[in-house]
Amino acid sequence: MADAGESGERLQKVLARAGLGGRRHCDALVAGGHVKVNGTVARPGHRVDLDHDTVEVDGVRIGVQPGLVYYLLNKPAGVVTTADDPQGRPTVVELVPTEPRVFPVGRLDYDTEGLLIVTNDGELAHRLTHPSFGIDKEYLATVEGAPGRQALRRLREGVELDDGTTAPAQVSQVAPGLLRITIHEGRNRQVRRMCEAVGFPVARLVRHRIGPLTDRKLRPGEWRPLTIDEVRTLERAVATERTPPVPKPPKRANRR
Ligand code: URA
């Protein structure tokens, strides 16, 4: 692993400045193998340059590198979650600053509303969307009709879709026909397909939470930068991979 050379700073000093404790504690973190530089376990005396090097302590990256931006957008309906739409429809990146170039993290359908992270941080985006880190996403779904206990139980336990059975989800009916659904997978049109599969198609879908991030004040079409604390909290949320769920045996009958 290459050092940042004489231009870099001693790793322990960088850690101490990032608030990880006194010099001795930071020495112990490095000696104990808790610290990685550019993905490799660091050794004592390592020098780093945060403009170029990524430093992680127990999987959580320290500092926010210059040039990286993180926006929280409340996506309105009628906007595509892409940087460029061949059909010329409005895109989410047109709703945030154009420089530096950014991309959406994951996907909300054209008609889905709610919170979306837009960034130029490829590493965080990868972790946020990769199923092995699968963070919770909470939706409010207005469905046609009011699901009964069996339908709710199926949604919670897993629904057979054409791309496999969904993982267990948290589902509650906050008012007749209004479901709060929390999933950690990110399959295409997953919530809509789950509700459709149990006989209650979605009429309106809004994402209210992405892992630790929520914002009740952000109006549709508005965005704001994430705070450094929010970025750190997000990184902490995706610092470790999720234990894969124990696969459930296939269901026999197609209950409703
Ligand atoms: N599930 C869906 O069905 N649509 C979305 O946009 C997000 C989750």
mmCIF file of N, CA and C and ligand atoms in Angstrom, residues 108-109 112 139 189-192 205, ligand 1:
data_model
loop_
_atom_site.group_PDB
_atom_site.id
_atom_site.type_symbol
_atom_site.label_atom_id
_atom_site.label_comp_id
_atom_site.label_asym_id
_atom_site.label_seq_id
_atom_site.Cartn_x
_atom_site.Cartn_y
_atom_site.Cartn_z
ATOM 1 N N LEU A 108 -36.561 5.794 -7.833
ATOM 2 C CA LEU A 108 -37.996 5.874 -7.527
ATOM 3 C C LEU A 108 -38.706 5.911 -8.872
ATOM 4 N N ASP A 109 -39.845 5.234 -8.964
ATOM 5 C CA ASP A 109 -40.584 5.222 -10.227
ATOM 6 C C ASP A 109 -41.012 6.641 -10.617
ATOM 7 N N THR A 112 -43.651 7.736 -8.385
ATOM 8 C CA THR A 112 -43.404 7.700 -6.933
ATOM 9 C C THR A 112 -42.828 9.032 -6.477
ATOM 10 N N TYR A 139 -42.001 3.513 3.155
ATOM 11 C CA TYR A 139 -42.943 4.098 2.191
ATOM 12 C C TYR A 139 -44.326 4.204 2.814
ATOM 13 N N ARG A 189 -39.806 -1.590 -8.814
ATOM 14 C CA ARG A 189 -41.237 -1.435 -8.518
ATOM 15 C C ARG A 189 -41.712 -2.398 -7.424
ATOM 16 N N GLN A 190 -40.843 -2.604 -6.444
ATOM 17 C CA GLN A 190 -41.117 -3.668 -5.477
ATOM 18 C C GLN A 190 -42.396 -3.463 -4.667
ATOM 19 N N VAL A 191 -42.567 -2.258 -4.120
ATOM 20 C CA VAL A 191 -43.740 -2.046 -3.260
ATOM 21 C C VAL A 191 -45.019 -2.171 -4.091
ATOM 22 N N ARG A 192 -44.986 -1.591 -5.274
ATOM 23 C CA ARG A 192 -46.175 -1.671 -6.137
ATOM 24 C C ARG A 192 -46.492 -3.128 -6.475
ATOM 25 N N LEU A 205 -47.665 6.415 -4.017
ATOM 26 C CA LEU A 205 -46.554 5.875 -3.234
ATOM 27 C C LEU A 205 -45.577 6.998 -2.910
HETATM 28 N N1 URA B 1 -41.197 0.481 -4.762
HETATM 29 C C1 URA B 1 -41.929 0.792 -5.844
HETATM 30 O O1 URA B 1 -42.814 0.055 -6.223
HETATM 31 N N2 URA B 1 -41.664 1.950 -6.471
HETATM 32 C C2 URA B 1 -40.716 2.821 -6.063
HETATM 33 O O2 URA B 1 -40.545 3.859 -6.693
HETATM 34 C C3 URA B 1 -39.966 2.479 -4.941
HETATM 35 C C4 URA B 1 -40.223 1.306 -4.299
#
